[in-house]
Structures are given as structure tokens and as C-alpha cells.
Amino acid sequence: MSISASVLNFDLKKTAVSNRLKGLWRMMSGFRWHYLGATLSLGVAALAKTSTYLLLSYFVDHYFGNGTRPVALPLIALGFVGLAMVEGGFSFLSGRLTAQTAEGITRRLRNYLFDHIQHLTYTYHDKTQTGELIQRCTSDVDAVRRFFADQAIGVGRIILLFTINFVAILNLHPRLGLVSIIAVPFVVVTSAFFFRRVSKAYQAFQEQDAILTTTLQENLSGVRVVKAFARQAFEKEKFERENWEKFLRGKKLTRMHSLFWPASDILCGAQLMVGYIVGALMVIHGEITIGTFLAYLGLVGWIIWPMRNLGRLIVQTSTGMVSFGRVSDIIKQEREPLDEGETLPAADLRGELTFENVGFHYEEGSPVLQEISFHCRPGQAVALLGSTGSGKTTLVNLLPRFYEYTSGRILLDGVELKRYSRRYLRQQIGIVEQEPFLFSRTIKENITYGVGRDVPQAEIEAAAKAAAIHDVILAFPDGYDTLVGEKGVTLSGGQKQRVAIARTLLKNPRILILDDSTSSVDTETEAEIRDALDTLMRNRTTFIIAHRIQSIMNADLILVLDKGRVVQRGVHEELVAQDGIYRQIYEIQTRIEAELEKEITNAS
Ligand code: DGT
Ligand code: MG
């Protein structure tokens, strides 16, 4: 059976309900026929097995007992072989269907989670640790897979085996039937007793596992910092502490299991014993035949099996449910609606922006931006200057609606920003981030990331030239096909920034945001990039954040931010004429440059 697209696209959001069993049931949507088929196959296999014991009883009684032999020996032999084949064949079929169900559900779940996580809000990602997400998407998803591979099908198996064999024994002799189930209530009570405890122990274990994953992940990302500060011993100790805690919690979990198994073994063993004794006595008293007794011995094993497994099932289901809950926590998160809102043809967007008393806070009570008001006409360049933490990045992050402003209004071409769809805004706005991220792919793939692979090489190179990175790329062994990152070349901060600039330029956005994009390049390269950008900035609204006055002095509007407020505004000449932060920065920077120049001339 193949899995159709509609099954794969089932919206798993529906599974994030407070009743976890209901959620798991919904998770099976699209796979229930597989599951039913697997259960029915199991039923046929179980019937065949039970019939084998009944045939054995018949065979023994008629060939070794009173001597009447109504069925020929070859036929009986054929019966044994036939039953074995039916049992084997259907067991196999059931196993396959179960595996398909479990793998299918898990595959769908993984795909969904991957997609879902990418659609969650900035705020969610700010608050959530990567290691935690990784752990839930791997270890917990695997526990859910185990639930569908073992426990979900286990319910059907247990009920079938138990019912079929119990009815068969009842038919042999009612008293044997009753004797074979005396332990059932005890097993159920013991399992229920352990269910909650294992559940809790497992939850604690998974939580600690997530902490450990986070510690490891963070340590790997920050390995350079660790080395630079020679803090290996500190980090090692921290890791060992968390690892020890995981060990303790794991031990507790294993202890639960190791207490549970002997308890259920004793119960089942006692039950078998009673059954054997009662059966043997019945044979001695002539109440049943030897054949019946032999059949009983075989069948009772298949009553004990489901009983033992009922306990295992109940206990393991608790772990599956805990993990499912942890996965549900992610599924429950609201996605950022990308397409809600209006769009305009790209060509019609002019790029006129008005901020009216805009305010924003990440956390209630601590405003990051306050009463920001300004207006810029299509194609103008707005520069933001201000000390670190003054809210420059935050301000530009409002434009693509990464975050929603909390008061005031922003108008784009006269329409409130909140009315445009996020997807549309993000297509029209190009950002060169403060700390650009490049994927471990080729340089070419990185540059074409926003536009797809089919861009002509000439355009890619034009963007690279504009970003003053073309020559650098040509110097690499494989040129544009050079791999970046772990498996390829390591780019310097400035090179990364320039690749990121090329990536954004190729996208040809109506609104361009350069967040400190030239901070890691030298003055000469900066001048080079600035020239290229000047041409590119023509005809598009641009936001430039920079610390060097040189980079922003040509802007149409300069906003000086301090603690989230605009403290000065105007063009370069006006601001230099005013007494204020701008002039201070300008004076410091020109003085430093003049001194540098003097030193260089003296030296040469
Ligand atoms: P920079 O890049 O160092 O020159 O500084 P700006 O001006 O780009 O500062 P910005 O906008 O990154 O941060 C402004 C304030 O907001 C600062 O106090 C840190 C805080 N902040 C930034 N991002 C977040 C965030 O994701 N969550 C919270 N709670 N606060 C944030
Ligand atoms: Mg910033």
C-alpha cells in the first residue's frame, strides 16, 4: 500500500488536544486501515496457532488414546504444515503493515514538525533553546514511533490472543478456563500502580535529556569562546553535572522497570503453576484426556503472554504518551500567518514609509522603542545611528513584521503595515543582517538563496561585483562552486557580510535594509561597497544602520536613536551644525582619521 499525498498533508494541528489518547488516535488518521489490516492478520495468525494446539490434542487422543482414527495421518500432517504456513504468513503481513504504519506516521510527524518550527514566530524562537527543539524532534519523536510500532498494535494483539485462547481453553473445560485467568486482576492492578510512577520518572528523564542536549549544542556553537577563555574545565564540569543528573534519573527509571518485571513474572509464574497442578489432577481423575491436557499446556502459554504484555504495554504506553505530550507542545504553538493580508503587484509598491508614534516592547513594561515618528519618500535613504542597544535593529525588524509594533502606526504607501501579508513584505524587503548566516552549501547557492537556482550566472556575478566580493570568490579553488562552512572554506566576517549583501541585492527588493553591513570590512572595501550601493540604492527605499558617519552622511534623513527614542533628526549638514550626539561622534571620528592620516604620512 502506498501512502497518498493527502495522508501526508494531514494537518497534525488537530492532534494537539489535551486528551493524549485522543491525540494519538488522530495521529493515526490515514493509517487506520493499515492498522486494522495488521490487527486482522494478527487475528488469523493467532487462530492458526490455537488450531495447531487443538489439532495436537486431537492427534494425541486418537492415535495414542482409544485407537479410533477417523482422519488419516498424512491429512493431519498436512494440517500441521498448513496451519504453520498460515500463521507465519499472516504474522509477516501483520508485521509489515505495522512497520508501515509506524514509519509512515513518524515520517509525516517529522516533516510536519520541521515545517511547523520554521513557521513559528520570532518570539517563540527567541524563547526556545535549540537543543530542546532538537531533542523533542528526535528522541521524543522516536518514542512516539515506538508507540505506534509496538504499543498501538500491541493492544489488538493482546485482546485477540487472550480472547481466542481463553475461548479455546473454556471449550476444553470450563474449570481450566477459570484457572487460567485468576492472575489477571492482580496483573492489572500492579500495572496501574507502575503506570504513573514510570510516567513521572520518564518525564523527568526526558527533561534532563533535553538539558543535556542543549548544553552540548550550545557548547559546540560556542566552542571558540570556550577555547579563547580557556574554560574547558568549567564547561566539562557543567556537562558532567548535567550528565550525572541524567544518569540518576535514568537509574530511577530502570529501577521502576526492574521492579515491575519480577512482580509481573511472579504473578504469571504462580498462575501457570496453579494451572498445571489443576490440569494434572483433572487428568488423574479422568476428567480430561491427555490430549486435552497437552493442548491446555500449549494454549495457557498464549494467555500468559498477553497478560505479561498487558503490563509492559501499560507501562510503555506511559512513556509514549509523555513523549507525545512533549511533541504536542511544539505542535500547539501558533504559526505565524504568512499569507494573511493584502498583496500588491511588486511593481506597484513605491516604498513610501511613515512612522507615527511607533512604540514597541519585547517584554511588557520595558519599552524598547518609543514614539518614533518620521516620513520617508519612495527611494529615499534613511540612516539610523545610535549607541549599542538603542533599538536600531529592533526598528528595522518591524518592517518585515518579524515583530508587531505595540503602539502607533507604520504606513507603507499609505496603508497600515499590518494589512500587508508577511510573505509579501518579506519578498519586497531585503535585509542584510547584522550577523549574516551562510548555509553549508556552495557560494553560488548562498547568493541565489532568495531567488532560486535558475538565475543566469551574469546576474549572480553582477550582484557579487556590487558587493565587492567577486574577485575574492574567483580566488577560491572552485570559484562560485566553492563550498562554504564546515566542509569547505571558512569565510572571514567581512567576506560573509559581502556574500550576504550579494544575496540580498540579487533579490532586487523594493526596500533595502543594511544592518551594520559594513562593520567587519576595512575602510577601503567599505568605500568600494558604498560606491556600488549608491547606484543600487537609487530608486529604492533604503535603511542603513552604521557606526561610521562616512557611511551615512549622504542619507536623505538621519535619525539618531538613544534608548529607543529619536533624539536628533535631519541631514548631515544640519546635524553637524547642532550641538548633540551626532556632532560628538562626528568630531571623534574625524579626529581619529586625521591622526591616522598624519601617522601614515609621517611613517612614509
Ligand atoms: P547594536 O546592534 O548593538 O548597535 O544595537 P541595536 O541598536 O541594534 O539594539 P537592538 O535593537 O538589537 O536592541 C535594543 C534593545 O532590545 C536592547 O536593550 C536589547 C533588547 N533586545 C533585542 N532583541 C531582543 C529580544 O529578542 N528579546 C528581548 N527581550 N529583548 C531584546
Ligand atoms: Mg543591531
Short mmCIF file of N, CA and C in Angstrom, two decimals, residues 10-29 32 105 108-109 144 147-148 321 324-325 328 331:
data_model
loop_
_atom_site.label_atom_id
_atom_site.label_comp_id
_atom_site.label_asym_id
_atom_site.label_seq_id
_atom_site.Cartn_x
_atom_site.Cartn_y
_atom_site.Cartn_z
N PHE A 10 -1.99 15.71 5.99
CA PHE A 10 -2.95 15.82 7.09
C PHE A 10 -2.43 16.84 8.11
N ASP A 11 -3.32 17.75 8.52
CA ASP A 11 -2.88 18.81 9.43
C ASP A 11 -2.79 18.28 10.87
N LEU A 12 -1.57 18.08 11.32
CA LEU A 12 -1.37 17.47 12.63
C LEU A 12 -1.78 18.38 13.78
N LYS A 13 -2.06 19.62 13.47
CA LYS A 13 -2.54 20.55 14.49
C LYS A 13 -3.69 19.93 15.27
N LYS A 14 -4.52 19.15 14.55
CA LYS A 14 -5.70 18.53 15.17
C LYS A 14 -5.32 17.52 16.26
N THR A 15 -4.07 17.11 16.29
CA THR A 15 -3.68 16.11 17.29
C THR A 15 -3.28 16.75 18.61
N ALA A 16 -3.12 18.07 18.60
CA ALA A 16 -2.66 18.73 19.82
C ALA A 16 -3.84 19.03 20.74
N VAL A 17 -4.49 17.98 21.24
CA VAL A 17 -5.61 18.15 22.16
C VAL A 17 -5.16 17.72 23.55
N SER A 18 -5.94 18.14 24.56
CA SER A 18 -5.47 17.86 25.92
C SER A 18 -5.54 16.36 26.24
N ASN A 19 -6.49 15.65 25.64
CA ASN A 19 -6.55 14.21 25.86
C ASN A 19 -5.55 13.51 24.93
N ARG A 20 -4.50 12.98 25.53
CA ARG A 20 -3.40 12.48 24.70
C ARG A 20 -3.78 11.23 23.91
N LEU A 21 -4.63 10.38 24.51
CA LEU A 21 -5.03 9.17 23.77
C LEU A 21 -5.80 9.58 22.51
N LYS A 22 -6.64 10.61 22.67
CA LYS A 22 -7.40 11.11 21.53
C LYS A 22 -6.43 11.67 20.48
N GLY A 23 -5.41 12.39 20.96
CA GLY A 23 -4.41 12.95 20.06
C GLY A 23 -3.69 11.86 19.28
N LEU A 24 -3.32 10.79 20.00
CA LEU A 24 -2.62 9.68 19.35
C LEU A 24 -3.53 9.01 18.32
N TRP A 25 -4.81 8.91 18.68
CA TRP A 25 -5.78 8.31 17.75
C TRP A 25 -5.85 9.15 16.48
N ARG A 26 -5.87 10.48 16.65
CA ARG A 26 -5.92 11.36 15.48
C ARG A 26 -4.63 11.28 14.67
N MET A 27 -3.55 11.09 15.38
CA MET A 27 -2.25 10.97 14.73
C MET A 27 -2.27 9.82 13.71
N MET A 28 -3.14 8.82 13.98
CA MET A 28 -3.20 7.65 13.10
C MET A 28 -4.04 7.89 11.86
N SER A 29 -4.66 9.05 11.79
CA SER A 29 -5.52 9.34 10.67
C SER A 29 -4.83 9.04 9.34
N ARG A 32 -5.38 4.18 9.51
CA ARG A 32 -6.19 3.27 10.33
C ARG A 32 -6.50 1.97 9.60
N ILE A 105 3.58 7.19 9.97
CA ILE A 105 3.14 8.22 10.91
C ILE A 105 4.33 9.07 11.35
N ARG A 108 5.57 11.42 8.59
CA ARG A 108 4.68 12.57 8.47
C ARG A 108 4.90 13.54 9.63
N LEU A 109 5.06 12.97 10.82
CA LEU A 109 5.25 13.81 12.01
C LEU A 109 6.53 14.64 11.89
N VAL A 144 7.45 8.19 20.11
CA VAL A 144 6.12 8.13 19.51
C VAL A 144 6.09 7.02 18.44
N PHE A 147 5.70 3.82 20.04
CA PHE A 147 4.32 3.62 20.48
C PHE A 147 3.49 3.00 19.36
N PHE A 148 3.65 3.54 18.15
CA PHE A 148 2.85 3.00 17.05
C PHE A 148 3.36 1.66 16.57
N MET A 321 3.24 8.31 25.79
CA MET A 321 2.35 9.44 25.98
C MET A 321 3.09 10.68 26.49
N PHE A 324 4.76 12.03 23.47
CA PHE A 324 3.77 12.62 22.58
C PHE A 324 3.36 14.01 23.10
N GLY A 325 3.23 14.11 24.43
CA GLY A 325 2.89 15.39 25.03
C GLY A 325 3.94 16.44 24.74
N SER A 328 3.62 17.44 21.24
CA SER A 328 2.39 18.26 21.11
C SER A 328 2.62 19.70 21.52
N ILE A 331 3.64 21.36 18.52
CA ILE A 331 2.57 21.43 17.53
C ILE A 331 1.52 22.47 17.93
#
